[in-house]
XYZ file of C-alpha atoms in Angstrom:
443
model
C -13.947 -9.109 20.428
C -10.647 -9.887 22.133
C -9.257 -6.962 24.118
C -6.082 -5.007 23.024
C -4.359 -3.132 25.740
C -1.973 -0.421 24.916
C 1.209 -0.677 27.151
C 3.077 2.243 25.985
C 3.350 4.769 23.067
C 6.481 6.780 22.264
C 8.221 8.673 19.361
C 11.349 6.996 18.063
C 13.700 9.121 16.007
C 16.762 8.309 13.944
C 19.737 7.509 15.961
C 21.535 10.688 14.727
C 20.295 13.803 16.497
C 21.568 16.007 13.404
C 18.587 17.555 11.738
C 20.386 17.381 8.342
C 21.079 13.613 8.251
C 23.881 12.312 5.819
C 25.192 8.824 5.069
C 27.164 6.927 2.417
C 28.882 10.133 1.272
C 25.287 11.445 0.116
C 24.407 15.162 0.525
C 22.718 16.237 3.564
C 18.937 15.896 3.382
C 16.665 18.327 5.433
C 13.995 19.216 2.902
C 12.345 17.186 0.057
C 10.016 18.568 -2.527
C 6.877 16.609 -3.327
C 5.869 15.322 -6.876
C 2.399 14.949 -8.514
C 2.704 11.339 -7.686
C 3.000 12.252 -4.029
C 0.512 14.973 -3.861
C -2.494 13.192 -5.509
C -2.908 11.093 -2.325
C -3.140 13.927 0.261
C -6.734 13.548 1.129
C -6.649 9.787 1.384
C -5.675 7.237 4.131
C -2.348 5.794 4.869
C -0.746 2.517 3.739
C -1.354 -0.102 6.398
C 0.360 -3.476 6.235
C 1.233 -5.783 9.013
C 3.086 -9.014 9.683
C 2.126 -12.010 11.895
C 4.868 -14.008 13.551
C 5.105 -16.880 15.941
C 6.634 -15.859 19.259
C 10.118 -15.018 19.597
C 12.527 -16.522 22.041
C 13.548 -13.290 23.753
C 11.764 -12.046 26.792
C 9.194 -9.395 26.035
C 11.060 -6.446 27.443
C 14.168 -6.962 25.589
C 12.344 -7.880 22.418
C 10.494 -4.520 22.435
C 13.699 -2.681 23.307
C 15.579 -4.302 20.423
C 12.876 -3.416 18.020
C 12.903 0.301 19.000
C 16.721 0.314 18.782
C 17.000 -1.329 15.392
C 14.021 1.055 14.335
C 16.070 4.009 15.355
C 19.125 2.705 13.434
C 17.144 2.102 10.329
C 15.609 5.531 10.373
C 19.180 6.942 9.998
C 19.114 5.795 6.349
C 15.475 6.803 5.909
C 15.385 10.488 7.136
C 11.918 11.339 5.501
C 10.192 8.679 7.665
C 11.031 10.423 10.827
C 10.079 13.743 9.627
C 6.740 15.568 9.033
C 5.071 17.362 6.112
C 5.304 21.117 5.959
C 2.453 23.205 4.387
C 2.555 26.897 3.581
C 0.552 29.532 1.829
C 1.387 31.180 -1.481
C 0.348 34.513 -1.087
C 0.170 35.253 -4.730
C -2.684 32.935 -5.672
C -4.261 31.735 -2.410
C -3.017 28.216 -2.805
C -0.847 25.963 -0.419
C 2.196 23.807 -1.090
C 3.709 20.971 0.755
C 7.240 19.583 1.344
C 8.681 16.862 3.537
C 10.538 18.279 6.444
C 13.422 15.847 7.590
C 13.293 17.169 11.085
C 13.578 13.767 12.903
C 10.570 14.395 15.044
C 10.272 10.634 15.048
C 7.923 7.799 14.134
C 5.106 6.486 16.461
C 5.927 3.303 18.217
C 3.103 1.491 20.197
C 3.568 -1.656 22.385
C 0.288 -3.427 22.806
C -0.874 -6.877 24.278
C -4.012 -8.981 23.118
C -3.878 -11.614 25.943
C -6.578 -13.726 24.289
C -5.711 -13.509 20.584
C -4.012 -16.390 18.787
C -1.930 -16.532 15.715
C -4.492 -19.224 14.464
C -7.400 -16.924 14.914
C -5.886 -14.416 12.353
C -4.460 -17.193 10.270
C -7.119 -19.715 10.037
C -10.422 -17.669 10.110
C -12.408 -17.920 6.813
C -12.993 -14.153 7.014
C -10.633 -11.541 8.395
C -11.401 -10.928 12.041
C -12.368 -7.322 12.770
C -9.895 -7.202 15.524
C -7.086 -7.163 12.816
C -7.934 -3.378 12.050
C -6.982 -2.528 15.637
C -3.623 -4.081 15.331
C -2.335 -0.970 13.371
C -1.271 2.454 14.632
C -2.663 5.805 13.235
C -6.001 4.605 12.363
C -8.279 7.163 10.385
C -5.428 9.482 9.777
C -5.263 11.046 6.241
C -2.152 11.747 4.614
C -2.492 15.638 4.769
C -2.595 15.337 8.570
C 1.004 14.342 8.590
C 1.773 17.978 8.998
C 1.351 17.388 12.724
C 0.970 13.434 12.847
C 3.925 11.065 12.351
C 4.501 9.930 8.761
C 5.108 6.438 9.939
C 3.776 4.403 12.799
C 4.547 0.820 14.286
C 2.209 -1.081 16.680
C 3.884 -4.363 18.124
C 0.921 -6.274 19.647
C 1.886 -9.540 21.691
C -0.496 -12.414 21.079
C -0.888 -15.399 23.080
C 1.611 -17.474 20.892
C 2.922 -14.778 18.639
C 3.344 -11.096 17.603
C 1.768 -8.768 15.087
C 3.724 -5.769 13.764
C 1.253 -3.461 12.124
C 2.814 -0.391 10.234
C 1.126 2.760 8.823
C 2.793 5.027 6.392
C 1.621 8.219 4.686
C 0.935 7.337 1.139
C 2.071 10.940 0.088
C 5.445 9.926 1.381
C 5.950 6.963 -0.771
C 4.206 3.925 -2.427
C 4.262 0.220 -1.593
C 7.815 -0.163 -3.047
C 8.983 2.343 -0.376
C 6.938 0.635 2.329
C 8.522 -2.669 1.777
C 11.886 -1.375 1.204
C 11.834 0.262 4.550
C 10.484 -2.947 6.384
C 12.954 -5.180 4.609
C 15.861 -2.750 5.626
C 14.590 -2.565 9.327
C 14.630 -6.399 9.505
C 18.069 -6.450 8.231
C 19.325 -4.042 10.931
C 17.269 -6.027 13.456
C 19.364 -9.093 12.237
C 22.517 -7.241 13.118
C 23.409 -5.848 9.660
C 25.709 -2.731 10.183
C 24.226 -1.110 6.943
C 21.175 -1.947 4.844
C 21.626 -3.773 1.627
C 19.797 -1.313 -0.487
C 20.051 2.490 0.043
C 17.083 4.599 -0.974
C 17.417 7.246 -3.593
C 15.781 10.253 -1.846
C 15.992 12.781 -4.637
C 12.539 13.325 -5.997
C 11.932 13.176 -9.749
C 10.926 16.466 -11.420
C 11.428 17.041 -15.191
C 13.214 20.098 -16.496
C 11.397 23.447 -16.595
C 8.851 22.268 -14.040
C 7.875 25.059 -11.428
C 8.382 23.675 -7.961
C 6.687 23.616 -5.414
C 3.334 22.641 -7.000
C 0.599 24.865 -6.008
C -2.504 23.125 -4.718
C -6.188 24.820 -4.432
C -6.512 23.605 -0.962
C -7.405 24.882 2.516
C -6.379 22.820 5.463
C -8.966 24.499 7.722
C -11.764 23.338 5.350
C -14.201 21.152 7.492
C -15.157 19.141 4.620
C -11.617 17.533 4.602
C -12.379 16.014 7.889
C -16.034 14.715 7.049
C -16.450 11.004 8.041
C -17.497 8.991 5.005
C -20.088 6.580 6.221
C -19.693 3.095 4.592
C -22.011 0.135 4.795
C -20.896 -3.206 6.577
C -18.112 -4.808 4.757
C -16.331 -8.123 5.159
C -12.829 -9.277 4.162
C -11.376 -12.518 2.995
C -8.103 -14.032 1.745
C -8.527 -16.090 -1.281
C -5.329 -18.288 -1.820
C -4.419 -19.294 -5.304
C -1.547 -21.910 -5.713
C 1.020 -21.529 -8.263
C -0.415 -24.491 -10.279
C -3.806 -22.844 -10.213
C -2.440 -19.636 -11.466
C -0.536 -21.328 -14.195
C -3.795 -22.991 -15.340
C -5.598 -19.527 -15.566
C -2.646 -18.092 -17.423
C -2.653 -21.008 -19.888
C -6.334 -20.760 -20.450
C -6.347 -17.029 -21.060
C -3.585 -17.129 -23.551
C -5.017 -20.174 -25.278
C -8.359 -18.444 -25.743
C -6.878 -15.346 -27.232
C -4.074 -17.422 -29.286
C -1.396 -15.304 -27.716
C 1.442 -15.729 -25.096
C 1.608 -12.142 -23.730
C -1.010 -12.405 -21.028
C 0.817 -12.458 -17.657
C -0.255 -14.392 -14.635
C -1.340 -11.332 -12.865
C -3.695 -10.350 -15.885
C -5.180 -13.793 -15.919
C -6.168 -14.132 -12.246
C -7.454 -10.573 -12.119
C -9.529 -11.277 -15.094
C -10.954 -14.412 -13.187
C -11.583 -12.207 -10.196
C -13.209 -9.351 -12.259
C -15.609 -11.762 -13.902
C -16.524 -13.409 -10.643
C -17.130 -10.004 -8.948
C -19.274 -8.979 -11.806
C -21.513 -12.042 -11.713
C -21.685 -11.776 -7.909
C -22.853 -8.232 -8.211
C -25.684 -9.072 -10.548
C -24.933 -5.915 -12.573
C -27.135 -5.301 -15.646
C -25.448 -6.205 -18.971
C -25.380 -2.742 -20.314
C -23.828 -1.068 -17.218
C -20.318 0.042 -17.514
C -17.831 -1.508 -15.233
C -14.261 -0.420 -14.410
C -11.320 -2.122 -13.009
C -8.654 0.205 -11.608
C -4.959 -0.852 -11.900
C -1.885 0.563 -10.478
C 0.763 1.496 -13.016
C 4.229 1.667 -11.695
C 6.472 4.395 -13.228
C 9.952 3.555 -12.128
C 10.783 1.098 -15.085
C 8.594 2.900 -17.639
C 10.319 6.136 -17.724
C 13.145 6.640 -20.238
C 15.674 6.625 -18.734
C 14.175 4.599 -15.848
C 14.084 5.667 -12.276
C 16.349 3.660 -9.954
C 14.559 0.770 -8.264
C 15.548 2.288 -4.893
C 13.658 5.525 -5.802
C 12.129 6.603 -2.485
C 8.713 8.295 -3.148
C 5.699 7.619 -5.131
C 5.986 6.559 -8.588
C 2.545 5.382 -9.580
C -0.632 6.328 -11.200
C -4.053 4.751 -11.738
C -5.176 3.255 -15.114
C -8.749 2.395 -15.686
C -9.989 -0.440 -17.796
C -13.455 -0.208 -18.868
C -16.176 -2.277 -20.565
C -19.709 -3.487 -19.936
C -20.713 -6.328 -17.706
C -22.252 -8.073 -20.654
C -19.313 -7.770 -22.788
C -17.000 -8.930 -19.867
C -19.004 -12.086 -18.982
C -19.874 -12.930 -22.743
C -16.201 -12.885 -24.019
C -14.453 -15.113 -21.552
C -11.321 -15.062 -19.334
C -8.821 -14.319 -22.188
C -10.655 -11.430 -23.534
C -10.922 -9.766 -20.047
C -7.268 -10.399 -19.443
C -6.390 -8.839 -22.735
C -8.223 -5.745 -21.927
C -5.729 -5.372 -19.135
C -2.888 -6.533 -21.102
C -3.591 -3.676 -23.726
C -3.949 -0.973 -21.132
C -0.739 -1.921 -19.378
C 1.254 -2.189 -22.559
C 0.103 1.260 -23.516
C 1.732 2.885 -20.560
C 5.232 3.776 -21.840
C 7.327 6.633 -20.781
C 5.323 9.138 -22.779
C 2.077 8.175 -21.188
C 3.480 8.246 -17.734
C 4.781 11.807 -18.218
C 1.500 12.866 -19.857
C -0.279 12.012 -16.602
C 2.592 13.673 -14.449
C 2.576 16.824 -16.458
C -1.197 17.091 -16.590
C -1.499 16.720 -12.867
C 0.982 19.402 -12.255
C -1.124 21.810 -14.307
C -4.384 20.552 -13.191
C -4.059 19.220 -9.604
C -6.751 16.703 -8.751
C -6.757 15.171 -5.210
C -8.339 11.835 -4.885
C -10.980 11.949 -1.983
C -12.264 9.249 0.116
C -15.739 9.680 -1.435
C -14.435 9.018 -5.031
C -12.767 5.652 -4.401
C -13.470 2.991 -7.066
C -15.869 0.252 -7.073
C -13.062 -2.298 -8.022
C -9.663 -1.059 -7.267
C -6.436 -3.232 -7.257
C -3.560 -2.296 -4.715
C -0.236 -3.677 -3.486
C 1.723 -6.298 -5.524
C 2.569 -9.948 -5.242
C 6.134 -9.003 -6.134
C 7.131 -7.544 -2.658
C 9.576 -9.353 -0.556
C 7.181 -9.741 2.278
C 8.137 -13.193 3.500
C 11.923 -12.192 3.609
C 11.069 -9.671 6.394
C 12.864 -11.706 8.998
C 13.543 -9.691 12.293
C 15.773 -12.445 13.705
C 13.237 -14.799 15.102
C 11.924 -16.249 11.772
C 9.922 -15.354 8.800
C 6.345 -14.087 9.034
C 3.420 -16.674 8.522
C 1.090 -14.121 7.172
C 0.435 -10.414 6.050
C -2.497 -8.569 6.469
C -3.898 -4.961 5.767
C -5.481 -2.467 8.139
C -8.671 -0.237 7.821
C -7.106 2.342 5.864
C -8.581 2.750 2.431
C -11.052 -0.019 2.767
C -14.141 0.202 0.587
C -16.670 -2.037 -1.232
C -14.406 -3.408 -3.891
C -10.955 -3.003 -2.594
C -8.600 -5.728 -3.580
C -5.069 -6.100 -2.030
C -2.443 -8.511 -3.627
C 0.228 -10.258 -1.661
C 2.526 -13.010 -2.400
C 1.569 -16.363 -0.775
C 3.659 -17.927 1.894
C 4.574 -20.583 -0.700
C 6.569 -19.610 -3.506
C 4.684 -18.803 -6.624
C 1.314 -18.594 -4.781
C -0.953 -15.443 -4.347
C -3.119 -14.278 -1.562
C -5.935 -12.025 -2.881
C -7.490 -9.969 -0.044
C -11.005 -8.743 -1.042
C -13.272 -6.186 0.764
C -16.761 -6.482 -0.185
C -20.353 -6.210 0.995
C -21.435 -9.337 2.816
C -23.882 -10.235 0.077
C -21.348 -9.906 -2.685
C -18.765 -11.832 -0.886
C -21.147 -14.759 -0.210
C -22.028 -14.923 -3.753
C -18.259 -15.011 -4.796
C -17.889 -17.898 -2.326
C -20.861 -19.658 -3.967
C -19.450 -19.063 -7.405
C -18.178 -22.485 -8.523
C -16.273 -21.180 -11.443
C -14.352 -18.723 -9.355
C -13.739 -20.991 -6.430
C -12.424 -23.825 -8.571
C -9.179 -21.875 -8.807
C -9.044 -20.978 -5.024
C -7.126 -23.334 -2.721
C -8.413 -23.695 0.777
């Protein structure tokens, strides 16, 4: 494996030294309460996504200094990212509660060099090289540990002919919308914007009559929280679907069901789900589940602002049997997802929210799903231009990787999609040999 040499690591705070940071005539922000959407992820890993670039024209020293300075200026608009979680005991019921302390302790910034690693090694390898996992900061950090560890970390790794900017963010701080909102904003400041184009809405959503903070039956000194979950060897691959290929899958799914309501996303996820089920040789009677991420911002009535900076998601399971899935075809599989997603109106979103507040259930690393979908092809990933050109690829880190993890990204070409799968070597090889599945994949 190519070496990665750490040159330096430091903390970068917001450009303001004021602990209660204000901007754009907004009230000062020093403390942010956490919602059920935030707290459900406390025991899980961070969000890790990174961008691959061709080499900038600036010399290395000024390039790194420029990124640090622009990061500091951007953090002024996003005070939670430079803060830490705070946890305190509730004496009346032996529980603990959390909040975000916007204390400007800083984000972690690491400068690294990989003198033998090239852009093409990452971009053109059939399977994602293992070294990619080491291009990210804060590996093996779980969200609750951000009481003492940074809520956000950056690792800029110089390659032979490019750069990789890997970022890690506590998932209890925000979701993918927040992650890419911040990276898009940082790239704007890096391109000499005076202010960002989209200001975050930092006030957390709580319905009336909800008691806050939420009490959690958790002990931070419990050794079980730090247990290492042993996972079997896994492999990752990016399957690329062109705009034309996605259109064919969508047309086929809708035609099979005699409808027009099946989305492109539902069509290609159904295609993937069926192939994965075939490749795993699952018994026809066995129950299988696909876990979808439901966004709440637009579903609430009234909706949350698009710029809402916090988690606003929950998981929705779609269940059937392996036999039913494979017997009934692409359209049927897509329609099961369509029905599940369509049912998630404001009432259903709030049903989960209120239920969780009364019965806190923390996802644990040992309870991750056999087939879970994360991220979104809607994010403005290829618009994240720091001033030396758009990224040529996006990759994810080791966080939350398990057998059956699927991460969705937009492709570099408009309308295309990159599907990053993490599977056992046997299952991945079976999928690669699945002619029906690979017919839709563009090399």
